[in-house]
């Protein structure tokens, strides 16, 4: 029987989780809504435009995983130092993360601007898709320069519990993005009708506005967006960032690149498979919104608890988080199942692509559970405890020793049907469950990584 004190502790944890998770879910929903708007609008432009943007977006997906890795890496340190009450350390970590982010952003933007056709050749050999995708990437290069700064700053805001502010900034950017998408795709209000290129222009303009808003908002907060932080040097924090954050960055990059290789495989199996997968990706993004929000919120809260040096409370919180994750994974699968008839009714694809779409959606009704558990543990619980190395090696083996080679073998050596290839690719999350769950139960991930001798 639970004691009143135990019940009060449980209620406090769940209250804090939902206080954090709801704004994060709204952010994730808005992000998915923008992707959905792109797909819905391009669906009326044509299947080639839809397929080309879907493939070109894989480049941005890899970049997003870089930013996500840097952001969660910074969060690992910032959340624990916030629990300790050291705001100066948070500013220094923000500056360190920003240095890495700017170097990566400039590199990706330069490739997109000067070598877009070569980048598209990685994903497809269809000349029409390459031409459309190359134009899209050139214009997207502007957004990459802003995106890295924005993601690091918003990650730091979230790590200190300012999730509502970061959500408001995202609402501004995503709302503007959807509006500008419609304007430039269809040529509304006298604007040129630019199709797929219009998506990139809309995204770049909305990112510029969001970056300006970040600077304006930060002027009134104790957590600033200040380029002077780039030049603050602290050897111990830099060493900790490299030791803890770069494995997280590497983890997300190898996972992101590996997942993009799925699109490379499907991209060489025909435009029907690519078009179907682009719609499925949108559905899966909505299905995993709650799961990924739970992982982010749980990581922030657990990091704060660990920074306060309440390690037993952190263990108990991780157990509660796992229960919520399983529930959210089940809800996500049911949402995809419920949405399937509507997606099939309104999708405007070829007959073969529609067949692919139906079975891909069904596969994703259970795939989200695998993604939910692994994301919560690897990117949420383990990183909150300062353990980013396990996830790096786990995903390195899972993606690059198992899933990607299996996909290439199935598609190009055994020449299996498209749906068998897709099914085999979607076993990746479940293959690593035994190792991930074993590491969670061992408790080796739980560490207080803050220092007392920084200054």
Short mmCIF file of C-alpha atoms in Angstrom, two decimals:
data_model
loop_
_atom_site.label_atom_id
_atom_site.label_comp_id
_atom_site.label_asym_id
_atom_site.label_seq_id
_atom_site.Cartn_x
_atom_site.Cartn_y
_atom_site.Cartn_z
CA UNK A 1 0.00 0.00 0.00
CA UNK A 2 1.34 3.43 -0.95
CA UNK A 3 2.01 5.86 1.88
CA UNK A 4 0.73 9.46 1.61
CA UNK A 5 4.33 10.65 1.19
CA UNK A 6 4.93 8.16 -1.65
CA UNK A 7 1.69 9.20 -3.36
CA UNK A 8 2.64 12.87 -3.05
CA UNK A 9 6.08 12.15 -4.58
CA UNK A 10 4.47 10.28 -7.49
CA UNK A 11 2.01 13.11 -8.09
CA UNK A 12 4.82 15.66 -8.03
CA UNK A 13 6.82 13.73 -10.63
CA UNK A 14 3.87 13.25 -12.97
CA UNK A 15 2.88 16.90 -12.56
CA UNK A 16 6.39 18.07 -13.50
CA UNK A 17 6.54 15.65 -16.45
CA UNK A 18 3.28 16.89 -17.91
CA UNK A 19 4.25 20.51 -17.27
CA UNK A 20 7.30 19.89 -19.46
CA UNK A 21 5.88 17.42 -21.95
CA UNK A 22 2.82 19.37 -23.11
CA UNK A 23 4.77 22.33 -24.61
CA UNK A 24 7.26 19.88 -26.16
CA UNK A 25 4.41 17.88 -27.71
CA UNK A 26 3.00 21.11 -29.14
CA UNK A 27 6.42 21.86 -30.66
CA UNK A 28 6.63 18.37 -32.16
CA UNK A 29 3.07 18.59 -33.45
CA UNK A 30 3.82 21.92 -35.10
CA UNK A 31 6.95 20.46 -36.69
CA UNK A 32 4.94 17.51 -37.98
CA UNK A 33 2.20 19.89 -39.15
CA UNK A 34 4.70 21.79 -41.31
CA UNK A 35 5.94 18.53 -42.85
CA UNK A 36 2.35 17.47 -43.39
CA UNK A 37 1.49 20.80 -45.01
CA UNK A 38 4.46 20.40 -47.35
CA UNK A 39 3.34 16.92 -48.33
CA UNK A 40 -0.35 17.83 -48.72
CA UNK A 41 0.42 20.89 -50.86
CA UNK A 42 3.03 19.12 -52.98
CA UNK A 43 0.59 16.26 -53.43
CA UNK A 44 -1.40 18.67 -55.61
CA UNK A 45 1.70 19.86 -57.48
CA UNK A 46 2.66 16.35 -58.61
CA UNK A 47 4.21 13.05 -57.56
CA UNK A 48 7.68 14.08 -58.83
CA UNK A 49 7.71 17.23 -56.68
CA UNK A 50 6.56 15.23 -53.66
CA UNK A 51 9.20 12.52 -54.19
CA UNK A 52 12.02 15.02 -54.87
CA UNK A 53 11.39 17.08 -51.74
CA UNK A 54 11.03 13.89 -49.69
CA UNK A 55 14.49 12.73 -50.83
CA UNK A 56 16.14 16.16 -50.56
CA UNK A 57 14.72 16.51 -47.05
CA UNK A 58 16.85 13.56 -45.98
CA UNK A 59 19.83 15.95 -46.10
CA UNK A 60 18.06 18.23 -43.63
CA UNK A 61 17.10 15.19 -41.55
CA UNK A 62 20.78 14.35 -41.13
CA UNK A 63 21.49 17.96 -40.17
CA UNK A 64 18.60 17.90 -37.71
CA UNK A 65 20.11 14.84 -36.03
CA UNK A 66 23.39 16.77 -35.71
CA UNK A 67 21.59 19.67 -34.05
CA UNK A 68 19.53 17.31 -31.92
CA UNK A 69 22.73 15.60 -30.78
CA UNK A 70 24.38 18.91 -29.93
CA UNK A 71 21.20 20.12 -28.21
CA UNK A 72 20.69 17.00 -26.11
CA UNK A 73 24.41 16.92 -25.38
CA UNK A 74 24.21 20.48 -24.07
CA UNK A 75 21.05 19.56 -22.19
CA UNK A 76 22.89 16.74 -20.41
CA UNK A 77 25.18 19.29 -18.80
CA UNK A 78 22.80 22.26 -18.56
CA UNK A 79 19.96 20.32 -16.86
CA UNK A 80 22.29 18.98 -14.18
CA UNK A 81 23.97 22.37 -13.61
CA UNK A 82 20.49 23.95 -13.42
CA UNK A 83 19.64 21.46 -10.69
CA UNK A 84 22.85 22.54 -8.97
CA UNK A 85 22.00 26.24 -9.45
CA UNK A 86 25.07 27.17 -11.54
CA UNK A 87 23.84 29.51 -14.32
CA UNK A 88 27.35 30.60 -15.31
CA UNK A 89 28.21 27.03 -16.32
CA UNK A 90 25.06 26.94 -18.47
CA UNK A 91 26.20 30.04 -20.39
CA UNK A 92 29.62 28.49 -21.00
CA UNK A 93 28.09 25.22 -22.24
CA UNK A 94 25.80 27.18 -24.58
CA UNK A 95 28.84 28.92 -26.08
CA UNK A 96 30.70 25.64 -26.55
CA UNK A 97 27.70 24.01 -28.26
CA UNK A 98 27.27 27.09 -30.47
CA UNK A 99 30.86 26.85 -31.71
CA UNK A 100 30.32 23.31 -32.93
CA UNK A 101 26.91 24.21 -34.36
CA UNK A 102 28.18 27.15 -36.42
CA UNK A 103 31.04 25.13 -37.94
CA UNK A 104 28.63 22.35 -38.96
CA UNK A 105 25.94 24.77 -40.24
CA UNK A 106 28.36 26.61 -42.52
CA UNK A 107 29.69 23.31 -43.91
CA UNK A 108 26.23 21.91 -44.67
CA UNK A 109 25.02 25.21 -46.15
CA UNK A 110 28.06 25.40 -48.46
CA UNK A 111 27.45 21.86 -49.76
CA UNK A 112 23.76 22.58 -50.38
CA UNK A 113 24.54 25.84 -52.16
CA UNK A 114 27.42 24.71 -54.37
CA UNK A 115 26.94 20.93 -54.81
CA UNK A 116 23.18 20.28 -54.69
CA UNK A 117 23.03 17.95 -57.72
CA UNK A 118 25.81 15.79 -56.32
CA UNK A 119 23.91 15.53 -53.06
CA UNK A 120 20.72 14.47 -54.86
CA UNK A 121 22.65 11.77 -56.74
CA UNK A 122 23.18 10.05 -53.39
CA UNK A 123 19.44 9.54 -53.04
CA UNK A 124 18.24 8.93 -56.60
CA UNK A 125 19.32 8.55 -60.23
CA UNK A 126 16.09 10.01 -61.66
CA UNK A 127 17.04 13.21 -63.65
CA UNK A 128 13.72 14.94 -62.97
CA UNK A 129 13.91 14.35 -59.23
CA UNK A 130 17.55 15.52 -59.18
CA UNK A 131 16.67 18.81 -60.91
CA UNK A 132 13.76 19.58 -58.58
CA UNK A 133 15.69 18.53 -55.47
CA UNK A 134 18.79 20.54 -56.40
CA UNK A 135 16.77 23.77 -56.65
CA UNK A 136 15.17 22.97 -53.28
CA UNK A 137 18.56 22.41 -51.60
CA UNK A 138 20.08 25.67 -52.92
CA UNK A 139 17.36 27.74 -51.29
CA UNK A 140 17.39 25.65 -48.11
CA UNK A 141 21.07 26.51 -47.56
CA UNK A 142 19.97 29.85 -46.05
CA UNK A 143 17.86 28.13 -43.41
CA UNK A 144 20.73 25.85 -42.34
CA UNK A 145 22.78 28.86 -41.23
CA UNK A 146 20.01 29.99 -38.87
CA UNK A 147 18.82 26.57 -37.77
CA UNK A 148 21.93 25.57 -35.84
CA UNK A 149 21.88 28.71 -33.67
CA UNK A 150 18.16 28.38 -33.01
CA UNK A 151 18.28 24.70 -32.03
CA UNK A 152 21.14 25.12 -29.54
CA UNK A 153 19.49 28.12 -27.88
CA UNK A 154 16.07 26.44 -27.63
CA UNK A 155 17.67 23.29 -26.23
CA UNK A 156 19.32 25.36 -23.47
CA UNK A 157 15.99 27.08 -22.73
CA UNK A 158 14.27 23.70 -22.42
CA UNK A 159 17.03 22.36 -20.16
CA UNK A 160 16.27 25.08 -17.58
CA UNK A 161 12.51 24.52 -17.78
CA UNK A 162 11.68 27.39 -20.17
CA UNK A 163 9.76 25.09 -22.49
CA UNK A 164 6.78 27.45 -22.90
CA UNK A 165 8.99 30.21 -24.32
CA UNK A 166 10.67 27.86 -26.79
CA UNK A 167 7.22 26.59 -27.79
CA UNK A 168 5.99 30.13 -28.50
CA UNK A 169 9.03 30.75 -30.71
CA UNK A 170 8.33 27.53 -32.59
CA UNK A 171 4.65 28.47 -33.03
CA UNK A 172 5.75 31.73 -34.66
CA UNK A 173 8.15 29.98 -37.04
CA UNK A 174 5.94 27.04 -37.94
CA UNK A 175 2.82 29.16 -38.44
CA UNK A 176 4.72 31.51 -40.74
CA UNK A 177 6.23 28.54 -42.57
CA UNK A 178 2.84 27.02 -43.40
CA UNK A 179 1.49 30.37 -44.59
CA UNK A 180 4.51 31.06 -46.79
CA UNK A 181 4.42 27.49 -48.12
CA UNK A 182 0.94 28.10 -49.51
CA UNK A 183 1.98 31.49 -50.92
CA UNK A 184 5.06 30.28 -52.79
CA UNK A 185 3.90 26.78 -53.79
CA UNK A 186 0.63 27.96 -55.35
CA UNK A 187 1.54 31.59 -56.16
CA UNK A 188 -0.98 33.28 -53.85
CA UNK A 189 -1.29 37.07 -53.42
CA UNK A 190 0.62 37.75 -56.62
CA UNK A 191 3.70 35.74 -55.60
CA UNK A 192 5.38 33.51 -58.23
CA UNK A 193 4.16 29.90 -58.40
CA UNK A 194 7.34 28.03 -57.45
CA UNK A 195 6.20 24.52 -56.47
CA UNK A 196 8.89 22.54 -54.64
CA UNK A 197 11.30 25.50 -54.62
CA UNK A 198 8.64 27.52 -52.81
CA UNK A 199 8.85 25.11 -49.85
CA UNK A 200 12.56 25.91 -49.41
CA UNK A 201 12.04 29.68 -49.72
CA UNK A 202 9.23 29.57 -47.15
CA UNK A 203 11.37 27.55 -44.72
CA UNK A 204 14.37 29.88 -45.05
CA UNK A 205 12.30 33.02 -44.49
CA UNK A 206 10.57 31.55 -41.44
CA UNK A 207 13.95 30.51 -39.95
CA UNK A 208 15.28 34.06 -40.37
CA UNK A 209 12.24 35.44 -38.53
CA UNK A 210 12.58 32.81 -35.77
CA UNK A 211 16.26 33.69 -35.25
CA UNK A 212 15.40 37.39 -34.94
CA UNK A 213 12.68 36.49 -32.41
CA UNK A 214 15.19 34.46 -30.37
CA UNK A 215 17.44 37.50 -30.03
CA UNK A 216 14.50 39.72 -29.01
CA UNK A 217 13.19 37.26 -26.41
CA UNK A 218 16.61 36.50 -24.94
CA UNK A 219 17.10 40.17 -24.06
CA UNK A 220 14.48 39.74 -21.31
CA UNK A 221 15.64 36.35 -19.99
CA UNK A 222 18.43 35.18 -17.70
CA UNK A 223 19.41 32.66 -20.40
CA UNK A 224 20.73 34.85 -23.23
CA UNK A 225 21.40 34.24 -26.91
CA UNK A 226 24.75 36.02 -26.85
CA UNK A 227 27.60 35.43 -29.31
CA UNK A 228 30.05 36.60 -26.64
CA UNK A 229 29.58 33.18 -25.02
CA UNK A 230 31.45 31.74 -27.99
CA UNK A 231 34.67 33.21 -26.64
CA UNK A 232 34.38 32.15 -22.98
CA UNK A 233 36.97 29.48 -22.29
CA UNK A 234 36.72 26.84 -19.60
CA UNK A 235 38.95 23.83 -20.06
CA UNK A 236 37.05 21.51 -17.69
CA UNK A 237 33.63 22.21 -19.20
CA UNK A 238 35.01 21.89 -22.72
CA UNK A 239 36.48 18.50 -21.80
CA UNK A 240 33.16 17.41 -20.28
CA UNK A 241 31.26 18.61 -23.34
CA UNK A 242 33.54 16.69 -25.69
CA UNK A 243 33.46 13.60 -23.50
CA UNK A 244 29.69 13.58 -22.95
CA UNK A 245 28.11 15.53 -25.80
CA UNK A 246 30.11 14.37 -28.81
CA UNK A 247 29.13 10.71 -28.31
CA UNK A 248 25.51 11.93 -28.20
CA UNK A 249 26.13 13.89 -31.40
CA UNK A 250 27.81 10.88 -32.98
CA UNK A 251 24.94 8.67 -31.87
CA UNK A 252 22.33 10.88 -33.51
CA UNK A 253 24.38 11.34 -36.67
CA UNK A 254 25.03 7.63 -37.24
CA UNK A 255 21.37 6.94 -36.55
CA UNK A 256 20.22 9.82 -38.78
CA UNK A 257 22.52 8.89 -41.66
CA UNK A 258 21.57 5.24 -41.26
CA UNK A 259 17.87 6.09 -41.35
CA UNK A 260 18.48 8.24 -44.43
CA UNK A 261 20.06 5.22 -46.07
CA UNK A 262 16.62 3.62 -45.89
CA UNK A 263 15.46 6.40 -48.21
CA UNK A 264 18.48 5.80 -50.46
CA UNK A 265 17.47 2.14 -50.74
CA UNK A 266 13.81 2.98 -51.41
CA UNK A 267 14.85 5.80 -53.77
CA UNK A 268 16.50 3.24 -56.05
CA UNK A 269 13.41 1.03 -56.00
CA UNK A 270 11.25 3.58 -57.84
CA UNK A 271 9.27 6.79 -57.34
CA UNK A 272 6.20 4.80 -56.18
CA UNK A 273 8.08 3.56 -53.12
CA UNK A 274 9.51 7.04 -52.42
CA UNK A 275 6.14 8.79 -52.72
CA UNK A 276 4.42 6.24 -50.47
CA UNK A 277 7.19 6.50 -47.89
CA UNK A 278 6.96 10.31 -47.84
CA UNK A 279 3.33 10.09 -46.70
CA UNK A 280 4.12 7.32 -44.22
CA UNK A 281 6.88 9.45 -42.70
CA UNK A 282 4.34 12.18 -41.95
CA UNK A 283 1.98 9.68 -40.29
CA UNK A 284 4.82 8.17 -38.26
CA UNK A 285 5.94 11.65 -37.13
CA UNK A 286 2.47 12.30 -35.72
CA UNK A 287 2.38 8.84 -34.14
CA UNK A 288 5.65 9.40 -32.31
CA UNK A 289 4.98 12.97 -31.14
CA UNK A 290 3.88 11.87 -27.67
CA UNK A 291 6.69 9.31 -27.34
CA UNK A 292 9.48 11.69 -28.30
CA UNK A 293 7.98 14.46 -26.17
CA UNK A 294 8.05 12.09 -23.21
CA UNK A 295 11.71 11.27 -23.88
CA UNK A 296 12.71 14.97 -24.04
CA UNK A 297 10.72 15.97 -20.96
CA UNK A 298 11.94 12.95 -19.01
CA UNK A 299 15.57 13.68 -19.87
CA UNK A 300 15.27 17.30 -18.68
CA UNK A 301 13.52 16.40 -15.43
CA UNK A 302 15.80 13.47 -14.59
CA UNK A 303 18.88 15.60 -15.35
CA UNK A 304 17.69 18.25 -12.90
CA UNK A 305 17.00 15.63 -10.21
CA UNK A 306 20.46 14.09 -10.69
CA UNK A 307 22.09 17.54 -10.56
CA UNK A 308 20.43 17.98 -7.16
CA UNK A 309 22.17 14.69 -6.25
CA UNK A 310 18.91 12.80 -5.60
CA UNK A 311 20.00 9.60 -7.33
CA UNK A 312 17.38 7.26 -5.84
CA UNK A 313 14.65 9.70 -6.84
CA UNK A 314 16.11 9.66 -10.38
CA UNK A 315 15.89 5.84 -10.51
CA UNK A 316 12.28 5.98 -9.39
CA UNK A 317 11.56 8.71 -11.94
CA UNK A 318 13.06 6.58 -14.73
CA UNK A 319 10.71 3.72 -13.81
CA UNK A 320 7.70 6.03 -13.98
CA UNK A 321 8.91 7.43 -17.29
CA UNK A 322 9.13 3.93 -18.79
CA UNK A 323 5.50 3.23 -17.89
CA UNK A 324 4.43 6.46 -19.56
CA UNK A 325 6.54 5.60 -22.62
CA UNK A 326 4.91 2.22 -23.18
CA UNK A 327 1.50 3.87 -22.88
CA UNK A 328 2.47 6.63 -25.32
CA UNK A 329 3.84 4.06 -27.81
CA UNK A 330 0.53 2.19 -27.75
CA UNK A 331 -1.40 5.43 -28.26
CA UNK A 332 0.87 6.37 -31.17
CA UNK A 333 0.28 3.05 -32.91
CA UNK A 334 -3.48 3.38 -32.50
CA UNK A 335 -3.37 6.91 -33.94
CA UNK A 336 -1.62 5.68 -37.10
CA UNK A 337 -4.11 2.81 -37.40
CA UNK A 338 -7.05 5.21 -37.01
CA UNK A 339 -5.58 7.64 -39.56
CA UNK A 340 -4.89 4.95 -42.20
CA UNK A 341 -8.35 5.00 -43.89
CA UNK A 342 -8.28 8.81 -44.18
CA UNK A 343 -4.75 8.86 -45.61
CA UNK A 344 -5.67 6.19 -48.17
CA UNK A 345 -8.79 8.12 -49.12
CA UNK A 346 -7.09 11.45 -49.77
CA UNK A 347 -3.67 10.36 -51.11
CA UNK A 348 -3.28 11.09 -54.82
CA UNK A 349 -0.71 8.48 -55.87
CA UNK A 350 -0.39 5.81 -58.54
CA UNK A 351 -2.09 2.45 -57.99
CA UNK A 352 1.19 0.73 -57.08
CA UNK A 353 2.19 3.52 -54.68
CA UNK A 354 -1.19 3.24 -52.96
CA UNK A 355 -0.58 -0.47 -52.31
CA UNK A 356 2.79 0.32 -50.80
CA UNK A 357 1.25 3.08 -48.71
CA UNK A 358 -1.36 0.78 -47.16
CA UNK A 359 1.10 -1.84 -45.93
CA UNK A 360 3.75 0.68 -44.86
CA UNK A 361 1.17 2.34 -42.62
CA UNK A 362 0.22 -0.99 -41.05
CA UNK A 363 3.87 -1.81 -40.33
CA UNK A 364 4.27 1.54 -38.57
CA UNK A 365 1.38 0.85 -36.18
CA UNK A 366 3.72 -1.36 -34.17
CA UNK A 367 7.06 0.18 -35.21
CA UNK A 368 6.37 3.26 -33.08
CA UNK A 369 6.49 1.16 -29.90
CA UNK A 370 10.06 0.10 -30.66
CA UNK A 371 11.04 3.68 -31.40
CA UNK A 372 9.33 4.97 -28.26
CA UNK A 373 11.13 2.67 -25.82
CA UNK A 374 14.56 3.07 -27.41
CA UNK A 375 14.33 6.86 -27.76
CA UNK A 376 13.17 7.35 -24.17
CA UNK A 377 15.96 5.20 -22.76
CA UNK A 378 18.87 6.15 -25.06
CA UNK A 379 18.12 9.84 -25.69
CA UNK A 380 16.22 10.54 -22.49
CA UNK A 381 17.11 8.41 -19.46
CA UNK A 382 20.70 7.43 -20.29
CA UNK A 383 21.74 10.92 -21.39
CA UNK A 384 20.12 12.49 -18.33
CA UNK A 385 22.51 10.33 -16.30
CA UNK A 386 25.53 11.41 -18.35
CA UNK A 387 25.72 8.16 -20.35
CA UNK A 388 25.95 8.86 -24.08
CA UNK A 389 28.53 6.23 -25.04
CA UNK A 390 26.18 3.27 -24.76
CA UNK A 391 23.72 4.73 -27.26
CA UNK A 392 26.53 5.52 -29.70
CA UNK A 393 27.83 1.96 -29.82
CA UNK A 394 24.35 0.44 -29.70
CA UNK A 395 23.10 2.39 -32.74
CA UNK A 396 26.41 2.01 -34.56
CA UNK A 397 26.05 -1.77 -34.47
CA UNK A 398 22.26 -1.81 -34.97
CA UNK A 399 22.20 0.53 -37.98
CA UNK A 400 25.51 -0.15 -39.71
CA UNK A 401 26.15 -3.81 -38.93
CA UNK A 402 22.54 -4.99 -39.07
CA UNK A 403 19.86 -2.77 -40.64
CA UNK A 404 21.59 -0.94 -43.52
CA UNK A 405 23.52 -4.01 -44.81
CA UNK A 406 20.32 -6.07 -44.52
CA UNK A 407 18.41 -3.47 -46.54
CA UNK A 408 21.01 -3.38 -49.33
CA UNK A 409 21.19 -7.19 -49.38
CA UNK A 410 17.41 -7.54 -49.57
CA UNK A 411 16.96 -4.84 -52.24
CA UNK A 412 19.93 -5.26 -54.57
CA UNK A 413 21.29 -8.78 -54.06
CA UNK A 414 18.23 -10.88 -53.22
CA UNK A 415 16.00 -8.40 -55.14
CA UNK A 416 13.08 -8.95 -52.79
CA UNK A 417 9.77 -7.14 -53.37
CA UNK A 418 9.60 -3.55 -52.09
CA UNK A 419 7.38 -4.40 -49.11
CA UNK A 420 9.70 -7.16 -47.89
CA UNK A 421 12.61 -4.71 -48.04
CA UNK A 422 10.62 -2.15 -46.06
CA UNK A 423 9.53 -4.73 -43.48
CA UNK A 424 13.12 -5.87 -42.89
CA UNK A 425 14.29 -2.26 -42.49
CA UNK A 426 11.61 -1.75 -39.83
CA UNK A 427 13.01 -4.48 -37.59
CA UNK A 428 15.90 -2.25 -36.51
CA UNK A 429 14.30 -0.87 -33.33
CA UNK A 430 13.32 -4.27 -31.97
CA UNK A 431 16.70 -5.91 -32.56
CA UNK A 432 18.38 -3.64 -30.00
CA UNK A 433 15.69 -3.98 -27.31
CA UNK A 434 17.48 -6.75 -25.31
CA UNK A 435 20.70 -4.72 -24.93
CA UNK A 436 18.95 -1.43 -24.24
CA UNK A 437 16.67 -2.90 -21.56
CA UNK A 438 19.57 -4.77 -19.95
CA UNK A 439 21.62 -1.56 -19.70
CA UNK A 440 18.64 0.27 -18.19
CA UNK A 441 18.15 -2.37 -15.50
CA UNK A 442 21.88 -2.37 -14.64
CA UNK A 443 21.72 1.25 -13.43
CA UNK A 444 25.20 1.96 -14.87
CA UNK A 445 23.83 4.99 -16.72
CA UNK A 446 23.17 6.96 -13.52
CA UNK A 447 25.91 9.54 -12.73
CA UNK A 448 26.12 13.10 -11.39
CA UNK A 449 28.38 14.79 -13.95
CA UNK A 450 28.55 18.28 -12.41
CA UNK A 451 31.80 19.71 -10.99
CA UNK A 452 32.60 21.90 -8.00
CA UNK A 453 35.99 23.11 -9.26
CA UNK A 454 35.07 24.94 -12.49
CA UNK A 455 36.26 28.48 -11.70
#
